[in-house]
Amino acid sequence: MYRHLLVPLDGSALSIGLVTQAVDFARSLGARITFFSARGDLGASGDGALLRSLEPQDFAEAAAGEASAILAKAVAAAGAFAIPCAAVARTGPRPYELILDVAAEQGCDLIFMASHGHKGLKALMLGSQTQKVLAHSTLPVLVASVESNATGSAADVAIAVIKDEHRAIAAVIRGLRDAATRLRTSGPLPDLDFVGQLVRYIQAFPEVLHHPKEEQFLFARLAARHPESAPLIAQLRAEHSEGSAQIQAVEQALVATRHNDGQRHALAAALEAFAEAQWRHLSTEEKLILPAARQHLDAADWQAIADAFGRNAQVRVGGEQDEAFKRMFVKLMNATPV
């Protein structure tokens, strides 16, 4: 039986669903996962070479791309079920060759991937790349889903977006927990400016967009359709408020630690308390609320939820604020490569 999956990702909606499929498949097998994402070789293009010459910092940011952000969310999804995993990003013009190289280097025994078929224009992982992997791989390849055949319901679309947002939040929380671990040692302080950036993301994205939409669309509709869920929903609403208070406590401890290294353990404690509460909160939503919603909400409910959460994901609909959150997350994850 397969023990080590290579899962190529490109950040598309199809790829987001593939993470869930891969995690479920790995759990059923007791297997580990190596997630992989390819970067285009920006420096090999004329525009890239010019950008590198004129604006080196902008070039470095553009060349890094979204791979680290894509992988960080996948690692968070696997981590929720304690699945052993690794993450690899590579740069090159032919993604299928990178996929095969990484699979061999990591000792994988199955390539678990999706195909955009003839429709895919998203990033690098085009349908032709899947076909080339199939043609050249000496390992078994499982094509778990094909975009041209995918007809997901509004419930599937909404749940995929909600889980993807949860993974982004979890990836940032992971960064906060890592900072807490370093604060507990006698070594140098972690980069407190970067910790502050992680905190600001939590204050911005989940507090401003994610949690309000959960409450207005998902929680409200589930409470109306399934009154038995009301106590749990009330608990989750309270946890949203408690999370706001906890992140404010983190911010205060961060300010104190900037002025006095002796406050580092207080900051670590505040980070740990916030992270632990958030892990429990996300787990409750995914293990209890989403299954209950799938059971009790109707198609119209799910369409409204999908439309609401889709505005967080689709830049052209969501506008500049959503794009700013996306850029913020990508920048944070590029600074903390998985």
Protein backbone atom coordinates (compact mmCIF):
# COMPACT_ATOMS: atom_id res chain seq x y z
CA MET A 1 0.00 0.00 0.00
CA TYR A 2 1.15 3.55 -0.64
CA ARG A 3 3.03 5.20 2.22
CA HIS A 4 4.24 8.55 0.84
CA LEU A 5 2.22 10.79 -1.45
CA LEU A 6 3.53 13.65 -3.57
CA VAL A 7 0.75 16.22 -3.99
CA PRO A 8 1.42 19.02 -6.56
CA LEU A 9 -0.54 22.23 -5.91
CA ASP A 10 -1.05 25.49 -7.77
CA GLY A 11 -3.44 27.46 -5.56
CA SER A 12 -6.46 27.16 -7.85
CA ALA A 13 -9.92 26.18 -6.60
CA LEU A 14 -9.26 22.67 -7.95
CA SER A 15 -6.01 22.58 -6.00
CA ILE A 16 -7.75 23.68 -2.79
CA GLY A 17 -10.09 20.71 -3.10
CA LEU A 18 -7.15 18.43 -3.85
CA VAL A 19 -5.62 19.22 -0.46
CA THR A 20 -8.76 17.95 1.28
CA GLN A 21 -8.79 14.83 -0.91
CA ALA A 22 -5.11 14.16 -0.28
CA VAL A 23 -5.45 14.56 3.49
CA ASP A 24 -8.43 12.19 3.58
CA PHE A 25 -6.61 9.68 1.37
CA ALA A 26 -3.44 9.84 3.47
CA ARG A 27 -5.47 9.34 6.66
CA SER A 28 -7.11 6.24 5.22
CA LEU A 29 -3.71 4.77 4.35
CA GLY A 30 -1.69 6.00 7.30
CA ALA A 31 0.60 7.67 4.75
CA ARG A 32 2.72 10.81 4.83
CA ILE A 33 2.52 13.66 2.31
CA THR A 34 5.00 15.86 0.51
CA PHE A 35 3.21 18.90 -0.88
CA PHE A 36 4.85 20.53 -3.89
CA SER A 37 4.37 23.82 -5.71
CA ALA A 38 6.21 25.11 -8.79
CA ARG A 39 7.37 28.67 -9.37
CA GLY A 40 7.88 30.14 -12.80
CA ASP A 41 11.42 31.29 -13.58
CA LEU A 42 10.80 35.04 -13.58
CA GLY A 43 14.50 35.81 -14.04
CA ALA A 44 14.54 33.97 -17.36
CA SER A 45 12.04 36.40 -18.89
CA GLY A 46 12.91 39.79 -20.34
CA ASP A 47 10.51 41.58 -18.01
CA GLY A 48 11.94 39.70 -15.04
CA ALA A 49 15.53 40.54 -15.94
CA LEU A 50 14.59 44.23 -16.26
CA LEU A 51 12.75 44.20 -12.94
CA ARG A 52 15.72 42.55 -11.22
CA SER A 53 18.00 45.28 -12.56
CA LEU A 54 15.76 48.24 -11.75
CA GLU A 55 13.91 47.10 -8.61
CA PRO A 56 15.75 44.20 -6.91
CA GLN A 57 13.37 44.12 -3.92
CA ASP A 58 10.28 44.02 -6.13
CA PHE A 59 11.92 41.30 -8.22
CA ALA A 60 12.64 39.17 -5.16
CA GLU A 61 9.04 39.46 -4.01
CA ALA A 62 7.62 38.68 -7.45
CA ALA A 63 10.02 35.76 -8.00
CA ALA A 64 9.00 34.21 -4.68
CA GLY A 65 5.44 34.02 -5.97
CA GLU A 66 2.66 32.34 -4.03
CA ALA A 67 4.27 28.92 -3.56
CA SER A 68 5.07 29.35 0.14
CA ALA A 69 1.53 30.57 0.84
CA ILE A 70 -0.01 27.64 -1.06
CA LEU A 71 2.19 25.16 0.78
CA ALA A 72 1.65 26.74 4.21
CA LYS A 73 -2.11 26.23 3.92
CA ALA A 74 -1.65 22.63 2.79
CA VAL A 75 0.68 21.92 5.72
CA ALA A 76 -1.94 23.42 8.06
CA ALA A 77 -4.58 21.08 6.62
CA ALA A 78 -2.38 18.03 7.20
CA GLY A 79 -1.36 19.26 10.63
CA ALA A 80 -4.98 19.38 11.75
CA PHE A 81 -4.95 15.57 11.57
CA ALA A 82 -1.33 15.08 12.68
CA ILE A 83 -0.39 13.71 9.26
CA PRO A 84 3.40 13.77 8.76
CA CYS A 85 4.15 16.09 5.89
CA ALA A 86 6.80 18.14 4.15
CA ALA A 87 6.60 21.02 1.70
CA VAL A 88 8.83 21.72 -1.29
CA ALA A 89 8.85 24.61 -3.76
CA ARG A 90 11.00 24.65 -6.89
CA THR A 91 11.60 27.08 -9.72
CA GLY A 92 11.73 25.99 -13.34
CA PRO A 93 10.08 26.28 -16.75
CA ARG A 94 8.68 22.72 -16.89
CA PRO A 95 6.58 21.85 -13.85
CA TYR A 96 6.14 18.19 -14.79
CA GLU A 97 9.91 17.66 -14.63
CA LEU A 98 10.03 19.31 -11.21
CA ILE A 99 7.20 17.08 -10.01
CA LEU A 100 9.03 13.94 -11.11
CA ASP A 101 12.34 15.14 -9.66
CA VAL A 102 10.85 15.97 -6.26
CA ALA A 103 8.91 12.70 -6.12
CA ALA A 104 12.16 10.79 -6.65
CA GLU A 105 14.18 12.91 -4.21
CA GLN A 106 11.58 12.61 -1.45
CA GLY A 107 11.11 8.87 -1.89
CA CYS A 108 7.43 9.12 -2.75
CA ASP A 109 5.59 6.04 -4.00
CA LEU A 110 2.48 7.75 -5.45
CA ILE A 111 1.85 11.06 -7.21
CA PHE A 112 -1.61 12.29 -6.18
CA MET A 113 -2.70 15.17 -8.39
CA ALA A 114 -5.48 16.98 -10.20
CA SER A 115 -5.81 18.06 -13.81
CA HIS A 116 -7.24 21.25 -15.23
CA GLY A 117 -7.87 19.35 -18.44
CA HIS A 118 -8.40 21.56 -21.46
CA LYS A 119 -9.74 24.48 -19.38
CA GLY A 120 -6.81 25.18 -17.10
CA LEU A 121 -5.07 28.51 -17.41
CA LYS A 122 -4.28 28.89 -13.73
CA ALA A 123 -0.60 29.45 -12.91
CA LEU A 124 1.74 26.69 -14.03
CA MET A 125 -0.11 23.46 -13.35
CA LEU A 126 -1.90 23.14 -16.70
CA GLY A 127 -3.67 20.01 -17.80
CA SER A 128 -0.80 19.30 -20.18
CA GLN A 129 1.50 19.05 -17.16
CA THR A 130 -0.64 16.26 -15.73
CA GLN A 131 -0.53 14.48 -19.07
CA LYS A 132 3.25 14.79 -19.18
CA VAL A 133 3.56 13.43 -15.65
CA LEU A 134 1.40 10.47 -16.67
CA ALA A 135 3.54 9.93 -19.76
CA HIS A 136 6.95 10.16 -18.06
CA SER A 137 6.46 8.96 -14.49
CA THR A 138 7.86 5.63 -13.36
CA LEU A 139 5.72 5.96 -10.21
CA PRO A 140 1.98 5.32 -10.03
CA VAL A 141 -0.06 8.48 -10.63
CA LEU A 142 -3.56 8.97 -9.26
CA VAL A 143 -5.52 11.80 -10.91
CA ALA A 144 -8.00 12.49 -8.12
CA SER A 145 -10.07 15.09 -9.95
CA VAL A 146 -10.37 16.72 -13.37
CA GLU A 147 -11.61 20.30 -13.65
CA SER A 148 -13.56 19.73 -16.85
CA ASN A 149 -15.55 16.99 -15.04
CA ALA A 150 -15.93 18.84 -11.77
CA THR A 151 -19.50 19.97 -11.04
CA GLY A 152 -19.27 20.81 -7.36
CA SER A 153 -22.41 21.97 -5.61
CA ALA A 154 -22.68 25.35 -3.93
CA ALA A 155 -22.11 23.52 -0.64
CA ASP A 156 -18.86 22.03 -1.96
CA VAL A 157 -17.69 25.44 -3.20
CA ALA A 158 -18.56 27.22 0.04
CA ILE A 159 -16.98 24.60 2.29
CA ALA A 160 -13.81 24.57 0.18
CA VAL A 161 -13.43 28.36 0.51
CA ILE A 162 -14.16 28.30 4.25
CA LYS A 163 -11.60 25.54 4.80
CA ASP A 164 -9.04 27.40 2.70
CA GLU A 165 -9.52 30.49 4.84
CA HIS A 166 -9.20 28.35 7.98
CA ARG A 167 -5.91 27.01 6.64
CA ALA A 168 -4.59 30.52 6.07
CA ILE A 169 -5.49 31.46 9.65
CA ALA A 170 -3.94 28.22 10.92
CA ALA A 171 -0.71 28.91 9.02
CA VAL A 172 -0.41 32.32 10.68
CA ILE A 173 -1.19 30.79 14.08
CA ARG A 174 1.60 28.30 13.45
CA GLY A 175 3.96 31.25 13.00
CA LEU A 176 2.78 32.70 16.31
CA ARG A 177 3.32 29.38 18.08
CA ASP A 178 6.83 29.13 16.65
CA ALA A 179 7.53 32.60 18.03
CA ALA A 180 6.23 31.53 21.44
CA THR A 181 8.58 28.54 21.41
CA ARG A 182 11.57 30.78 20.70
CA LEU A 183 10.48 33.20 23.41
CA ARG A 184 10.58 30.35 25.95
CA THR A 185 14.28 29.76 25.27
CA SER A 186 17.23 31.77 26.54
CA GLY A 187 18.27 32.64 22.99
CA PRO A 188 17.75 35.88 21.07
CA LEU A 189 14.27 37.28 20.75
CA PRO A 190 12.41 36.34 17.59
CA ASP A 191 11.82 39.12 15.09
CA LEU A 192 9.18 41.08 17.00
CA ASP A 193 8.38 43.22 13.97
CA PHE A 194 7.44 40.08 12.08
CA VAL A 195 5.41 38.78 15.02
CA GLY A 196 3.61 42.11 14.90
CA GLN A 197 2.83 41.57 11.22
CA LEU A 198 1.34 38.16 12.01
CA VAL A 199 -0.78 39.74 14.73
CA ARG A 200 -1.99 42.46 12.36
CA TYR A 201 -3.05 39.82 9.84
CA ILE A 202 -5.15 38.12 12.52
CA GLN A 203 -6.66 41.47 13.47
CA ALA A 204 -7.38 42.24 9.83
CA PHE A 205 -8.49 39.20 7.85
CA PRO A 206 -10.38 36.91 10.26
CA GLU A 207 -11.63 39.74 12.47
CA VAL A 208 -12.77 41.97 9.60
CA LEU A 209 -13.90 39.49 6.94
CA HIS A 210 -13.90 35.82 7.91
CA HIS A 211 -15.65 35.81 11.29
CA PRO A 212 -18.38 38.33 10.38
CA LYS A 213 -19.30 36.32 7.29
CA GLU A 214 -19.41 33.09 9.30
CA GLU A 215 -21.79 34.71 11.76
CA GLN A 216 -24.00 36.47 9.22
CA PHE A 217 -24.32 33.69 6.66
CA LEU A 218 -23.23 30.27 7.97
CA PHE A 219 -24.16 30.50 11.67
CA ALA A 220 -27.41 32.40 11.21
CA ARG A 221 -28.74 30.04 8.55
CA LEU A 222 -27.74 26.93 10.46
CA ALA A 223 -29.39 28.19 13.65
CA ALA A 224 -32.60 28.86 11.71
CA ARG A 225 -32.62 25.44 10.03
CA HIS A 226 -31.36 23.41 12.99
CA PRO A 227 -32.22 25.01 16.35
CA GLU A 228 -30.33 22.25 18.17
CA SER A 229 -27.11 23.86 16.87
CA ALA A 230 -27.92 27.18 18.55
CA PRO A 231 -25.97 26.56 21.80
CA LEU A 232 -22.84 25.57 19.90
CA ILE A 233 -23.20 28.56 17.59
CA ALA A 234 -23.58 30.85 20.60
CA GLN A 235 -20.36 29.38 21.99
CA LEU A 236 -18.53 30.02 18.71
CA ARG A 237 -19.82 33.59 18.53
CA ALA A 238 -18.52 34.14 22.06
CA GLU A 239 -15.17 32.67 21.04
CA HIS A 240 -14.95 35.18 18.20
CA SER A 241 -15.27 37.96 20.77
CA GLU A 242 -12.85 36.25 23.15
CA GLY A 243 -10.35 35.88 20.32
CA SER A 244 -10.48 39.63 19.75
CA ALA A 245 -9.69 40.23 23.41
CA GLN A 246 -6.90 37.65 23.36
CA ILE A 247 -5.20 39.13 20.32
CA GLN A 248 -5.35 42.55 22.00
CA ALA A 249 -3.58 40.98 25.00
CA VAL A 250 -0.94 39.65 22.62
CA GLU A 251 -0.47 43.09 21.15
CA GLN A 252 -0.04 44.63 24.61
CA ALA A 253 2.48 41.94 25.60
CA LEU A 254 4.33 42.54 22.35
CA VAL A 255 4.66 46.25 23.13
CA ALA A 256 5.91 45.43 26.64
CA THR A 257 8.48 42.97 25.31
CA ARG A 258 9.83 45.53 22.87
CA HIS A 259 10.67 47.72 25.85
CA ASN A 260 11.76 45.01 28.25
CA ASP A 261 13.21 41.61 27.30
CA GLY A 262 12.09 40.35 30.71
CA GLN A 263 8.49 40.35 29.43
CA ARG A 264 9.24 37.66 26.84
CA HIS A 265 7.61 34.87 28.86
CA ALA A 266 4.45 36.91 29.30
CA LEU A 267 4.33 37.37 25.52
CA ALA A 268 4.91 33.66 25.03
CA ALA A 269 2.04 32.87 27.39
CA ALA A 270 -0.30 35.28 25.57
CA LEU A 271 0.63 33.78 22.19
CA GLU A 272 0.14 30.23 23.47
CA ALA A 273 -3.26 31.01 24.98
CA PHE A 274 -4.47 32.64 21.78
CA ALA A 275 -3.11 29.87 19.54
CA GLU A 276 -4.60 27.07 21.63
CA ALA A 277 -8.01 28.74 21.69
CA GLN A 278 -7.93 29.28 17.94
CA TRP A 279 -6.97 25.67 17.22
CA ARG A 280 -9.92 24.46 19.29
CA HIS A 281 -12.24 26.96 17.61
CA LEU A 282 -11.26 26.00 14.05
CA SER A 283 -11.49 22.31 14.94
CA THR A 284 -15.02 22.75 16.30
CA GLU A 285 -16.14 24.56 13.17
CA GLU A 286 -14.71 21.92 10.83
CA LYS A 287 -15.69 18.83 12.82
CA LEU A 288 -19.12 19.91 14.06
CA ILE A 289 -20.49 23.02 12.34
CA LEU A 290 -19.64 22.26 8.70
CA PRO A 291 -21.01 18.67 8.84
CA ALA A 292 -24.19 19.93 10.52
CA ALA A 293 -24.55 22.66 7.92
CA ARG A 294 -24.06 20.18 5.09
CA GLN A 295 -26.84 18.05 6.57
CA HIS A 296 -29.41 20.74 7.33
CA LEU A 297 -28.95 23.66 4.92
CA ASP A 298 -30.65 23.73 1.54
CA ALA A 299 -29.29 24.71 -1.87
CA ALA A 300 -30.40 28.35 -1.54
CA ASP A 301 -28.62 28.63 1.82
CA TRP A 302 -25.42 27.26 0.39
CA GLN A 303 -25.57 29.51 -2.64
CA ALA A 304 -25.82 32.57 -0.39
CA ILE A 305 -22.90 31.33 1.72
CA ALA A 306 -20.82 30.52 -1.37
CA ASP A 307 -21.52 33.97 -2.81
CA ALA A 308 -20.55 35.67 0.46
CA PHE A 309 -17.33 33.77 1.00
CA GLY A 310 -16.49 33.89 -2.68
CA ARG A 311 -16.07 37.64 -2.32
CA ASN A 312 -13.08 36.90 -0.09
CA ALA A 313 -11.52 34.70 -2.74
CA GLN A 314 -12.35 36.39 -6.04
CA VAL A 315 -10.44 39.63 -6.40
CA ARG A 316 -12.58 41.02 -9.21
CA VAL A 317 -15.67 40.73 -7.04
CA GLY A 318 -14.14 41.45 -3.66
CA GLY A 319 -12.17 44.49 -4.71
CA GLU A 320 -8.96 45.96 -3.47
CA GLN A 321 -9.40 45.00 0.18
CA ASP A 322 -9.48 41.28 -0.60
CA GLU A 323 -6.45 41.61 -2.84
CA ALA A 324 -4.62 43.42 -0.04
CA PHE A 325 -5.33 40.55 2.37
CA LYS A 326 -4.10 38.07 -0.20
CA ARG A 327 -0.87 40.01 -0.73
CA MET A 328 -0.40 40.31 3.03
CA PHE A 329 -0.72 36.55 3.54
CA VAL A 330 1.61 35.73 0.65
CA LYS A 331 4.22 38.16 1.97
CA LEU A 332 4.00 36.69 5.47
CA MET A 333 4.39 33.13 4.22
CA ASN A 334 7.32 34.07 1.98
CA ALA A 335 9.02 35.37 5.11
CA THR A 336 8.42 32.04 6.89
CA PRO A 337 9.07 29.34 4.28
CA VAL A 338 7.66 25.96 5.20
